[in-house]
mmCIF file of C-alpha atoms in Angstrom:
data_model
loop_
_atom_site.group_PDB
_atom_site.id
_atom_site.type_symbol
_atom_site.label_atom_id
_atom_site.label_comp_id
_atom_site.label_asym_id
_atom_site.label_seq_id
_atom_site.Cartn_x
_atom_site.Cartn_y
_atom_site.Cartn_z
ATOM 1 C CA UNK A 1 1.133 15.888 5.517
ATOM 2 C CA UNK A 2 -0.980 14.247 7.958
ATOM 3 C CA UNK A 3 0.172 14.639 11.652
ATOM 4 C CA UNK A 4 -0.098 12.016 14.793
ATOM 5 C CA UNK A 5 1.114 12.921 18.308
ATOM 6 C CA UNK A 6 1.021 9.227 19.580
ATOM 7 C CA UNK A 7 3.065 7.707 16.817
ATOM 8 C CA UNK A 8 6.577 6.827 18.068
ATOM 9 C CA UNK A 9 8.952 8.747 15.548
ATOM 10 C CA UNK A 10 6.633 11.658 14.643
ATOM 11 C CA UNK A 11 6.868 10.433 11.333
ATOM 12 C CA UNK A 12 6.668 7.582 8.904
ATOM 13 C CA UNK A 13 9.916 7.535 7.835
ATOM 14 C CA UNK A 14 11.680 7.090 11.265
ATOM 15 C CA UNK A 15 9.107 4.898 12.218
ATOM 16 C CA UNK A 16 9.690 2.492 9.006
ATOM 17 C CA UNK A 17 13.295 2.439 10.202
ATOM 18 C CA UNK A 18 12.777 2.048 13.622
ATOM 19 C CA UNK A 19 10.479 -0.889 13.142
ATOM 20 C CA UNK A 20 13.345 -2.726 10.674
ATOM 21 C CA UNK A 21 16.089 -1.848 12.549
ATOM 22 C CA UNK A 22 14.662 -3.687 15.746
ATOM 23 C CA UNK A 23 13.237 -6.624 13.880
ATOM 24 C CA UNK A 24 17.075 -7.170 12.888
ATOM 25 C CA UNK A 25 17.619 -6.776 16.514
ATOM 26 C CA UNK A 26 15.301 -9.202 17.450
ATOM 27 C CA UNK A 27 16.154 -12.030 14.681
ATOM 28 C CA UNK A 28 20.119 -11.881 15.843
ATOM 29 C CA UNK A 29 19.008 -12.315 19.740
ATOM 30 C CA UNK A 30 16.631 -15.564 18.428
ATOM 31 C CA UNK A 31 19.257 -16.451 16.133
ATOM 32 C CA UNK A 32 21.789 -16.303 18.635
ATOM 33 C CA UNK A 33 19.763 -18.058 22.131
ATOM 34 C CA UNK A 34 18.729 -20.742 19.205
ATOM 35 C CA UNK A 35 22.303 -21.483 18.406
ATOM 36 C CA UNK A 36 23.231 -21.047 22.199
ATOM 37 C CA UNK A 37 20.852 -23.813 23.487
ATOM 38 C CA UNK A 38 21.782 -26.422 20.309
ATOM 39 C CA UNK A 39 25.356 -25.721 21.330
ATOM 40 C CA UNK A 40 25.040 -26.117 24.491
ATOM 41 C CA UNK A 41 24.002 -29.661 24.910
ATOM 42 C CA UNK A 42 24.523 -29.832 28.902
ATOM 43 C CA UNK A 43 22.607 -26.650 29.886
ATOM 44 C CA UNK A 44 22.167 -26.424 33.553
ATOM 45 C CA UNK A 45 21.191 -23.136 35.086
ATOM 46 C CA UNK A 46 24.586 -22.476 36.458
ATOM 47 C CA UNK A 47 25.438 -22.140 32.690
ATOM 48 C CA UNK A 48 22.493 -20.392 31.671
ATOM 49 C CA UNK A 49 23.109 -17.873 34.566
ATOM 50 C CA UNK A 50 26.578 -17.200 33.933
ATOM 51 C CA UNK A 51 25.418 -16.605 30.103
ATOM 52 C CA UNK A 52 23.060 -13.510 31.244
ATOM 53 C CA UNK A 53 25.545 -12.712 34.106
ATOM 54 C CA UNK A 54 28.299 -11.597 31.534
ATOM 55 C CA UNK A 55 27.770 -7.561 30.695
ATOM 56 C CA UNK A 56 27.662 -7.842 26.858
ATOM 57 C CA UNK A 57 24.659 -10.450 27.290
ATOM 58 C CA UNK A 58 23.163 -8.036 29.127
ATOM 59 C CA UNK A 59 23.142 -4.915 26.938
ATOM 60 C CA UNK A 60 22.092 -7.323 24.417
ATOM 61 C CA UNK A 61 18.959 -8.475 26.230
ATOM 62 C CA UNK A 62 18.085 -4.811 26.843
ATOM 63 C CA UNK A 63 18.862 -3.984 23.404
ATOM 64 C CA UNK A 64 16.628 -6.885 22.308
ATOM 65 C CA UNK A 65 14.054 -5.577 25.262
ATOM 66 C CA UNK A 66 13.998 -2.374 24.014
ATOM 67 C CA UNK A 67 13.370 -3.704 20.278
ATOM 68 C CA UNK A 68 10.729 -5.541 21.579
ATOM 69 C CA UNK A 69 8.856 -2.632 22.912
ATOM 70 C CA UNK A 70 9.452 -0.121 19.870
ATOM 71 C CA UNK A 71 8.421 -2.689 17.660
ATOM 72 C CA UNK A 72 5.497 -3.504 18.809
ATOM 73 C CA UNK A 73 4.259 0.165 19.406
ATOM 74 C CA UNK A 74 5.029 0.611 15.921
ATOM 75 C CA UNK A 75 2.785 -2.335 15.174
ATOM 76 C CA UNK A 76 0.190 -1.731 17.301
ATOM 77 C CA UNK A 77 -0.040 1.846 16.637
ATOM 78 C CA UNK A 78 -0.839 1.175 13.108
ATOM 79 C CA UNK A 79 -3.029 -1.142 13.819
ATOM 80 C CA UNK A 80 -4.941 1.178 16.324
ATOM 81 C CA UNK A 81 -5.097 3.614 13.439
ATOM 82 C CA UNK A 82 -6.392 1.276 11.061
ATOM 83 C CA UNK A 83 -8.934 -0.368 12.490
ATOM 84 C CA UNK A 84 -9.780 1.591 15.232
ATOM 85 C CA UNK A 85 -11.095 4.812 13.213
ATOM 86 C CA UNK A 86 -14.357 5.905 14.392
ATOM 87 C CA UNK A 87 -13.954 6.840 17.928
ATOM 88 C CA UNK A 88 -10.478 8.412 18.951
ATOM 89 C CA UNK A 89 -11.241 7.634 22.823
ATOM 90 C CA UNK A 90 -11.387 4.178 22.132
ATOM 91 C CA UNK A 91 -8.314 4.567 19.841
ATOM 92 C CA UNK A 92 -6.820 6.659 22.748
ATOM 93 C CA UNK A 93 -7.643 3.854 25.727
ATOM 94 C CA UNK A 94 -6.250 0.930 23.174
ATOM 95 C CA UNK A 95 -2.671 2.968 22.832
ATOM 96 C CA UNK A 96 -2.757 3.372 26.704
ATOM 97 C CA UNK A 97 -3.770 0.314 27.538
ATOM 98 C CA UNK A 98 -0.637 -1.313 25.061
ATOM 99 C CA UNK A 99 1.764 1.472 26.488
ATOM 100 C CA UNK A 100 1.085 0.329 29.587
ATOM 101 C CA UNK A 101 1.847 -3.214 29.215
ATOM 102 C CA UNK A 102 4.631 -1.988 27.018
ATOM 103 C CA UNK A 103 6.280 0.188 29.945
ATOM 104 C CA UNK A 104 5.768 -2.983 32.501
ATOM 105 C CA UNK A 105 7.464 -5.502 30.217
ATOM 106 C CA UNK A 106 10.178 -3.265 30.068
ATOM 107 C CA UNK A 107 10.747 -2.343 33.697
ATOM 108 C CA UNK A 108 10.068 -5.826 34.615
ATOM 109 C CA UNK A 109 12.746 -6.842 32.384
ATOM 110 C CA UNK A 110 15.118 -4.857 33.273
ATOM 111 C CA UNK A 111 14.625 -5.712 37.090
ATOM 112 C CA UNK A 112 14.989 -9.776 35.762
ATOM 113 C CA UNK A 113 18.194 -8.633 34.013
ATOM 114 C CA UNK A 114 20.115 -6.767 36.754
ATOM 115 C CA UNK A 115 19.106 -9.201 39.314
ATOM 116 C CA UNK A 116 20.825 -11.972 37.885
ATOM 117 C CA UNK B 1 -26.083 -16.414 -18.903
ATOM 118 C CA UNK B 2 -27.186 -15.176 -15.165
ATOM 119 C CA UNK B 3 -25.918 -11.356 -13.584
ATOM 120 C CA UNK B 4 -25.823 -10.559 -10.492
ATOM 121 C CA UNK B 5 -25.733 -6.797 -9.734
ATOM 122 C CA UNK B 6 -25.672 -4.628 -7.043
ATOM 123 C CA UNK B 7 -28.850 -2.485 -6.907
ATOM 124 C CA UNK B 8 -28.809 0.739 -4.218
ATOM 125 C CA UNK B 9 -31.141 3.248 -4.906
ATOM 126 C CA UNK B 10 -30.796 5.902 -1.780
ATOM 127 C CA UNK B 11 -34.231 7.359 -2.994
ATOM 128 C CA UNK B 12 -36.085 4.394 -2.964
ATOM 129 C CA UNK B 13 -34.091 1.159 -0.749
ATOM 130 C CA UNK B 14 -33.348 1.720 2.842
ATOM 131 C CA UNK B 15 -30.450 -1.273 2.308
ATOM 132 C CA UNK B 16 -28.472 -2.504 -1.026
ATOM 133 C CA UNK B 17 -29.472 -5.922 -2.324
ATOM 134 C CA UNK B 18 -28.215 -7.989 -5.240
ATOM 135 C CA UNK B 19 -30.890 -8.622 -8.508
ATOM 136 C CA UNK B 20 -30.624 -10.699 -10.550
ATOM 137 C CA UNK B 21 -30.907 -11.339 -14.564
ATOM 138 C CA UNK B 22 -30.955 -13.667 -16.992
ATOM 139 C CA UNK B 23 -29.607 -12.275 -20.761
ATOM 140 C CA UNK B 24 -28.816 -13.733 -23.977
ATOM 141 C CA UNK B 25 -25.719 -13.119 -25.634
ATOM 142 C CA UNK B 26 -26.228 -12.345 -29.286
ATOM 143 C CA UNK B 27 -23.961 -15.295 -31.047
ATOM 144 C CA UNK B 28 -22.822 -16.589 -27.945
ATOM 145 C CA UNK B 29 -19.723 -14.325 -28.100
ATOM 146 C CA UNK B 30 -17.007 -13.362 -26.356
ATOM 147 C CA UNK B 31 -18.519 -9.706 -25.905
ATOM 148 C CA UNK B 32 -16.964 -7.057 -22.747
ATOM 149 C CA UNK B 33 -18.808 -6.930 -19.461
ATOM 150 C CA UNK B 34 -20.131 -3.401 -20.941
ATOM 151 C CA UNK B 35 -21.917 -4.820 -23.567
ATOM 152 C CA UNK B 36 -23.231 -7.189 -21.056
ATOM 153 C CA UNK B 37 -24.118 -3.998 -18.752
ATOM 154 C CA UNK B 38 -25.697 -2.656 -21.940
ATOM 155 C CA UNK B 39 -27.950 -5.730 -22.760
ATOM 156 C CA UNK B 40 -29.244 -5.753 -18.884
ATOM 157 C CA UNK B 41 -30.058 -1.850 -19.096
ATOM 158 C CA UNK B 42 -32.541 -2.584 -22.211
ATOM 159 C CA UNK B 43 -33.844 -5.113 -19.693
ATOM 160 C CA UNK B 44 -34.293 -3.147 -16.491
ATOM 161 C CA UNK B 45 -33.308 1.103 -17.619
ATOM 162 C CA UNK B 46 -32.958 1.901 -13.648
ATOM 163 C CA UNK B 47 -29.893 0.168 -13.695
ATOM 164 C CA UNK B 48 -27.023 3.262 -12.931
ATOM 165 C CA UNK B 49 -23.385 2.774 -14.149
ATOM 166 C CA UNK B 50 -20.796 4.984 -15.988
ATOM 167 C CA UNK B 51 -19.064 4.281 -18.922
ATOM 168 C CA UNK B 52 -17.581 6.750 -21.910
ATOM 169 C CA UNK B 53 -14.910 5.748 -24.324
ATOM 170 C CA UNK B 54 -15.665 2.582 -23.843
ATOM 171 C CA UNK B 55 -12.169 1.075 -25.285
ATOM 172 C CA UNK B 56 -10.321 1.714 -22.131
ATOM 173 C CA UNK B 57 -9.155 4.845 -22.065
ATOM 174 C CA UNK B 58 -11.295 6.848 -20.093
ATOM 175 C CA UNK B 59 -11.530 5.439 -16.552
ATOM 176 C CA UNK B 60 -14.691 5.942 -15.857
ATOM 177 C CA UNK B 61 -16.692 2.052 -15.871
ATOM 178 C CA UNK B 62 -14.424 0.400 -13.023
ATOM 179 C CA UNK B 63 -16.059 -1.954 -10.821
ATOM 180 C CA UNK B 64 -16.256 -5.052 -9.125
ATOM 181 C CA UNK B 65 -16.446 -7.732 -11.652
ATOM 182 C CA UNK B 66 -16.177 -11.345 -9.949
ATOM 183 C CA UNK B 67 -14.684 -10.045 -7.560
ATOM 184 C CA UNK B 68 -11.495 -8.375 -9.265
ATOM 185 C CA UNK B 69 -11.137 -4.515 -9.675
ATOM 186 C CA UNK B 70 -11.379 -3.651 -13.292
ATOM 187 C CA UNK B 71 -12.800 -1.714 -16.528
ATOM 188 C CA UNK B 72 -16.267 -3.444 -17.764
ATOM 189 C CA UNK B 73 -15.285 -2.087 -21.122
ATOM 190 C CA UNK B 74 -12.420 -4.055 -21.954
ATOM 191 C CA UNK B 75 -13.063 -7.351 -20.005
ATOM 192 C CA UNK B 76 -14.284 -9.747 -21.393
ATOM 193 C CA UNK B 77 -16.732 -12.218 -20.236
ATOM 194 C CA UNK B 78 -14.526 -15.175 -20.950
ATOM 195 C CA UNK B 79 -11.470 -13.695 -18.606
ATOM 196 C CA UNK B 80 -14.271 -12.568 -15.999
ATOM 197 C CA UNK B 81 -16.057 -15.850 -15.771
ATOM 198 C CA UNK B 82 -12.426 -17.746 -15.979
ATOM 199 C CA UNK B 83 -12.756 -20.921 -13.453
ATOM 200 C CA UNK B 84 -16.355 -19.971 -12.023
ATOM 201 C CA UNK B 85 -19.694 -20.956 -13.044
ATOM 202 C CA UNK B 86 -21.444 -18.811 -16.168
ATOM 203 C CA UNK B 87 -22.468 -16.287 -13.775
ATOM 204 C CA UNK B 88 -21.382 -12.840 -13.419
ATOM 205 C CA UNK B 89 -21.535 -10.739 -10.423
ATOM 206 C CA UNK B 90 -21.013 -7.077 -10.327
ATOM 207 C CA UNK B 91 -20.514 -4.814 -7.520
ATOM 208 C CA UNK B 92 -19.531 -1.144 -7.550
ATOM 209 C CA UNK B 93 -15.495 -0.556 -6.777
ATOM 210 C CA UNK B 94 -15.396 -0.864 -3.096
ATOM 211 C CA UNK B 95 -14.659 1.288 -0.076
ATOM 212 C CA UNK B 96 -16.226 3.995 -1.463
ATOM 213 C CA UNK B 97 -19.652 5.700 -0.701
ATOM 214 C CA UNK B 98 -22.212 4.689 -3.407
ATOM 215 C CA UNK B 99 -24.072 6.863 -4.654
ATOM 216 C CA UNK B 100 -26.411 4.699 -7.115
ATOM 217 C CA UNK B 101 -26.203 0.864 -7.904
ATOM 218 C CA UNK B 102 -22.706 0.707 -9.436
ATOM 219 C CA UNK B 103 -21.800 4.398 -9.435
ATOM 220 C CA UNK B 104 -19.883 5.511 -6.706
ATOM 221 C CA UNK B 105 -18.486 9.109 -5.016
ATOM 222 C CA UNK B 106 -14.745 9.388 -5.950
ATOM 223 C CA UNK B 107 -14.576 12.576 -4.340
ATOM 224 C CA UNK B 108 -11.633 11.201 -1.436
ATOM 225 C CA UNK B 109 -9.935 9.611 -4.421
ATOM 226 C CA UNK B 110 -9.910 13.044 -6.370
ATOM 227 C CA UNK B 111 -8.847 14.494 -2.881
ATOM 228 C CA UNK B 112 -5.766 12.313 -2.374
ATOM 229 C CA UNK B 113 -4.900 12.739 -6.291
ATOM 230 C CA UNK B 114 -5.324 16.845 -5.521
ATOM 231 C CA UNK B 115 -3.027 16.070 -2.359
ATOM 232 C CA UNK B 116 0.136 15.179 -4.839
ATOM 233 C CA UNK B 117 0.066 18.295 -6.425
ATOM 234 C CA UNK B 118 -0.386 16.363 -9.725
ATOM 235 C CA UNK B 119 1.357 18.909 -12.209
ATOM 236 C CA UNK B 120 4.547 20.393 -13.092
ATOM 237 C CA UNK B 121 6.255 22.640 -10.599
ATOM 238 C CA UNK B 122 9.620 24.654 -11.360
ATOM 239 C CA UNK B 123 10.738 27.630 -10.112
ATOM 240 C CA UNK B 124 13.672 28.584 -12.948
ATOM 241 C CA UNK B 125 12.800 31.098 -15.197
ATOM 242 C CA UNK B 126 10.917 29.637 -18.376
ATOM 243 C CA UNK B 127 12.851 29.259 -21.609
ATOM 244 C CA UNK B 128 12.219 30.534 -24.978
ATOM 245 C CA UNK B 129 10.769 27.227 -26.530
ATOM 246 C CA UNK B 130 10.521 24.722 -24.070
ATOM 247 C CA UNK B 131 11.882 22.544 -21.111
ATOM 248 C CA UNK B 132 13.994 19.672 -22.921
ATOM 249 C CA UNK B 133 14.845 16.388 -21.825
ATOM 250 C CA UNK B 134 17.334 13.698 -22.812
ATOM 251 C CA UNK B 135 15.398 10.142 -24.249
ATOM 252 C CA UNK B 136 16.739 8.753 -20.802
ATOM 253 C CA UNK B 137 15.144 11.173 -18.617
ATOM 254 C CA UNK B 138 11.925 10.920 -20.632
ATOM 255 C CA UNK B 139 12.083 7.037 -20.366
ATOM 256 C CA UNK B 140 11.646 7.170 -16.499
ATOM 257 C CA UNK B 141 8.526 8.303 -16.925
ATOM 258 C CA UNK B 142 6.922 5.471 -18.522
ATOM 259 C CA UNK B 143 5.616 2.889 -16.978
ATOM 260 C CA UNK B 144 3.828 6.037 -14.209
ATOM 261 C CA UNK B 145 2.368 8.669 -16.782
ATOM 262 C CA UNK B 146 -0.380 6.557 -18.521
ATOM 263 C CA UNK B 147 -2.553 6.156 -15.249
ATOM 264 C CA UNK B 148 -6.053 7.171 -16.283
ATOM 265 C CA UNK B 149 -7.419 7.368 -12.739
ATOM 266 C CA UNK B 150 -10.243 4.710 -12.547
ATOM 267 C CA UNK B 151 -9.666 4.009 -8.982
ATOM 268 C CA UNK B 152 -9.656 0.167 -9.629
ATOM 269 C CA UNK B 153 -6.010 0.225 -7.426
ATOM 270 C CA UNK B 154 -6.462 2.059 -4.783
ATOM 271 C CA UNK B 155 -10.456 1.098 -4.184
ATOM 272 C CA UNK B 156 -8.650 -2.447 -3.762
ATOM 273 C CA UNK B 157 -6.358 -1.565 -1.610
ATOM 274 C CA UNK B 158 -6.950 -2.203 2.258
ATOM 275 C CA UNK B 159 -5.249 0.220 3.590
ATOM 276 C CA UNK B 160 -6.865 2.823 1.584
ATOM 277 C CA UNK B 161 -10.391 1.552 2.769
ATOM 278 C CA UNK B 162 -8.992 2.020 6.454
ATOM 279 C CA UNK B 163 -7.703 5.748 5.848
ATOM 280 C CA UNK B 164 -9.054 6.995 2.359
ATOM 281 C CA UNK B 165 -8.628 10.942 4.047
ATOM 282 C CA UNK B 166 -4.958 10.322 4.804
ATOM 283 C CA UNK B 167 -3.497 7.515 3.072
ATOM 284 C CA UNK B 168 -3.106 8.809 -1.085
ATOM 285 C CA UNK B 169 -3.480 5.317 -2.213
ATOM 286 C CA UNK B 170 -1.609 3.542 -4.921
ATOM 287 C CA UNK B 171 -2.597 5.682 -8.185
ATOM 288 C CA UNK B 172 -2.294 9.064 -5.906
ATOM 289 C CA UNK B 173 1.148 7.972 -5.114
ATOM 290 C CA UNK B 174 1.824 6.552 -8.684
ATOM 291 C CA UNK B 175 1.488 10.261 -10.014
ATOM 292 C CA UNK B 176 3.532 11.501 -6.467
ATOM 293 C CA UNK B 177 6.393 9.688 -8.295
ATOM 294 C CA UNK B 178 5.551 10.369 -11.761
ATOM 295 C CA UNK B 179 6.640 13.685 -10.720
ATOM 296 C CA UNK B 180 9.375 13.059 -8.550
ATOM 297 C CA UNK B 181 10.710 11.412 -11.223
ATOM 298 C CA UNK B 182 10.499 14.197 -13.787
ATOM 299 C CA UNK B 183 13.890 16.092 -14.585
ATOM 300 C CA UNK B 184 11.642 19.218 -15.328
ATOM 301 C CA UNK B 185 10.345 19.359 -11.471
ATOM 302 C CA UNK B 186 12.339 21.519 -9.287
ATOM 303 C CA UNK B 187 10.173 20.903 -6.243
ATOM 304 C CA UNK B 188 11.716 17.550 -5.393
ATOM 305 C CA UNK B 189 13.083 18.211 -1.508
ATOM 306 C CA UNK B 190 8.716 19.629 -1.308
ATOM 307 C CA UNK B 191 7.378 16.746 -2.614
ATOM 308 C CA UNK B 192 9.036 14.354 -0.511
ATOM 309 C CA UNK B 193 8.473 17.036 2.963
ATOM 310 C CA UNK B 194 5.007 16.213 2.061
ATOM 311 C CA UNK B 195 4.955 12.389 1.799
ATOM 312 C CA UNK B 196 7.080 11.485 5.196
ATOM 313 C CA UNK B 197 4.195 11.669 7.343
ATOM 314 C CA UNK B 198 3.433 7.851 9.033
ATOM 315 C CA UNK B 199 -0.080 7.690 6.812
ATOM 316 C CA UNK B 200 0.596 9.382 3.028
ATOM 317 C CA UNK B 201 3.228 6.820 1.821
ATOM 318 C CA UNK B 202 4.350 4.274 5.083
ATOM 319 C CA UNK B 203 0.286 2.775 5.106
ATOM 320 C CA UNK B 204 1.446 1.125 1.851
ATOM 321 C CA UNK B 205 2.227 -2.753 3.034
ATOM 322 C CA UNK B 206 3.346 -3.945 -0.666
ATOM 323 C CA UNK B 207 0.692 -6.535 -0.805
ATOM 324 C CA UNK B 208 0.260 -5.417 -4.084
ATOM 325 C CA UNK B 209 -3.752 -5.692 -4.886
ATOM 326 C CA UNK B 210 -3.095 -2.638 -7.129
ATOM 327 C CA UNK B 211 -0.744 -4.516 -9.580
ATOM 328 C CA UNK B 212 -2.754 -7.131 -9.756
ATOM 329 C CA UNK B 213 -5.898 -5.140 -10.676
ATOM 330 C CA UNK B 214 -4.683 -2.377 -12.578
ATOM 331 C CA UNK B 215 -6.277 -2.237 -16.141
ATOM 332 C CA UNK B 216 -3.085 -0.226 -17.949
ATOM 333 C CA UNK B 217 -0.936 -3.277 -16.526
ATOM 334 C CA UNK B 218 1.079 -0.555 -14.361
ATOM 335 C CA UNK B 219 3.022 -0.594 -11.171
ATOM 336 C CA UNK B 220 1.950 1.451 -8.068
ATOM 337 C CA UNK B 221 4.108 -0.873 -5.340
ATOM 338 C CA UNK B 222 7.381 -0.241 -7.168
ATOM 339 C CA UNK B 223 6.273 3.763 -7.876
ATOM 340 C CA UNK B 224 6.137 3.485 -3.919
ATOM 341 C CA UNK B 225 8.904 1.572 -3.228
ATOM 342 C CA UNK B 226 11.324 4.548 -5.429
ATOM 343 C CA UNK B 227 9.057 7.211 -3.056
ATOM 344 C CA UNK B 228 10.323 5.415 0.219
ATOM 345 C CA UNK B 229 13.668 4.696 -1.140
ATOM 346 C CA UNK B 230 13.931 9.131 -1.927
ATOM 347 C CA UNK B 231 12.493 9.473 1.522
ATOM 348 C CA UNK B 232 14.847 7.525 3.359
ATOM 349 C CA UNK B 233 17.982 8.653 0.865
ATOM 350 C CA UNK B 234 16.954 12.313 2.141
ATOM 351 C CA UNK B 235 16.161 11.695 5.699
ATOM 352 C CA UNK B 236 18.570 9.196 7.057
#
């Protein structure tokens, strides 16, 4: 058993599910804007705000937001791990460095979101 | 026909290089890479490798042969040489530290086998004869038991190269399941506590290099796959 403190479900298990669970997240949110905007010929942005206005667009976005994020700390972390093995400070800084842009894209999203 | 092989002496070079030789085949034939190996020692007798059985069995003459993983003793020069000029190169299985010209230090390969606890575990009482099983139960262990531990999988395997102290690697893992899958082992739910950690089993990305090289035509990725499958059966 080999232990990591900075991995996102404490273990490899959770974080195998975690990372398929939100890319299935994230295909039905491309799926679905895809199929929005070919549907949707005439798509002014009094249509595209009343699309993101609606509540259940809105816990979708976040849900997809949230995918986003978990996904690609999953990713990133194992890439950090992998190819970033002989110094753990730099390993350390890279993981910061990604949470931090991480954390931003998700409060700046969720400011977009509620301010429509 | 000209060989390329990898020459590291840590006694003597301060960097590997690549030497080269030029040998006659006796007949022209169709002969393994370890009779080519053998023809080059009477050549130049610094030249280090292992071999035993040679016929295949024993494991111990993998290495980098054209760039593919495999046993020197049972390829042959026609399959080696397949689509490439008449020149063979040879380079010691890779990832690991070398400790002279082809022979390398499989010590975190014997570590991450150790890691599996590769042998029987129950904790009944032991019956008067022996532990039986039906021909159905025995059959799920073919296809995992014959591994003979060459390395040529998991020294070809990336994500092994990254984390060869915490990753087990394809042929660790093969014999993880091996036992897993063995109605005689009681230690099942221990087994798989062991394995859930985010390097032992998940650094496996099913590219499948160790299917493609393994000599004993075996199956590490689907050995995995069943391992994840337990895991996630248990833990979700």
């Amino acid at each position: 058993m080999v232990n990591s403190v900075t991995n996102l479900g404490r273990s490899g298990v959770y974080d195998w599910v975690i990372q398929r669970l939100t890319a299935v997240i994230l295909a039905l949110y491309t799926l679905f804007l895809l199929g929005y905007v070919l549907a949707t010929p005439d798509l002014t942005y009094d249509v595209w705000k009343d699309l993101f206005s609606c509540t259940a667009m809105k816990i979708f976005t976040f849900a997809a937001l949230l995918s986003m994020c978990a996904h690609a700390w999953v990713g990133l972390w194992t890439i950090s791990t992998d190819y970033l093995t002989s110094s753990a400070v730099v390993r350390f800084i890279f993981q910061l460095v990604c949470a931090g842009f991480l954390f931003t894209y998700l409060v700046w999203g969720f400011d977009i979101l509620w301010g429509v | 026909m000209l060989v390329s092989i990898y020459r590291y002496n840590p006694e003597k070079d301060t960097a590997p290089y690549m030497q080269d030789y030029e040998i006659t085949i006796p007949g022209n034939r169709d002969v393994m890479i370890l009779d080519v190996l053998a023809l080059v020692k009477e050549q130049d007798s610094t030249l280090a490798y292992r071999r035993s059985c040679r016929e295949g069995v024993c494991g111990s003459d993998g290495m980098n042969i054209n760039g593919k993983n495999g046993l020197a003793c049972i390829t042959p020069i026609s399959e080696a040489t397949k689509g490439k000029m008449d020149k063979l190169v040879l380079r010691p299985l890779p990832g690991m530290p070398v400790i002279r010209d082809l022979v390398i230090d499989m010590t975190m390969f014997y570590q991450q086998y150790e890691k599996v606890k590769p042998y029987l575990e129950n904790n009944t009482p032991a019956p008067a004869i022996e532990r039986l099983q039906t021909p159905e139960e025995r059959a799920k262990l073919d296809g995992l038991y014959e591994c003979i531990l060459c390395a040529c999988c998991s020294t070809s395997c990336p994500s092994f190269w990254w984390n060869p102290d915490k990753f087990v690697g394809p042929a660790g893992l093969l014999q993880a399941y091996r036992f897993l899958a063995d109605s005689r082992d009681t230690m099942t739910q221990e087994r798989l506590a062991g394995l859930s950690d985010p390097f032992s089993v998940f650094r496996c990305r099913g590219i499948m290099n160790c299917v493609n090289v393994c000599p004993k035509g075996l199956n590490p990725t689907r050995a995995i796959g069943h391992i994840r499958n337990m895991l996630l059966t248990q833990q979700v």
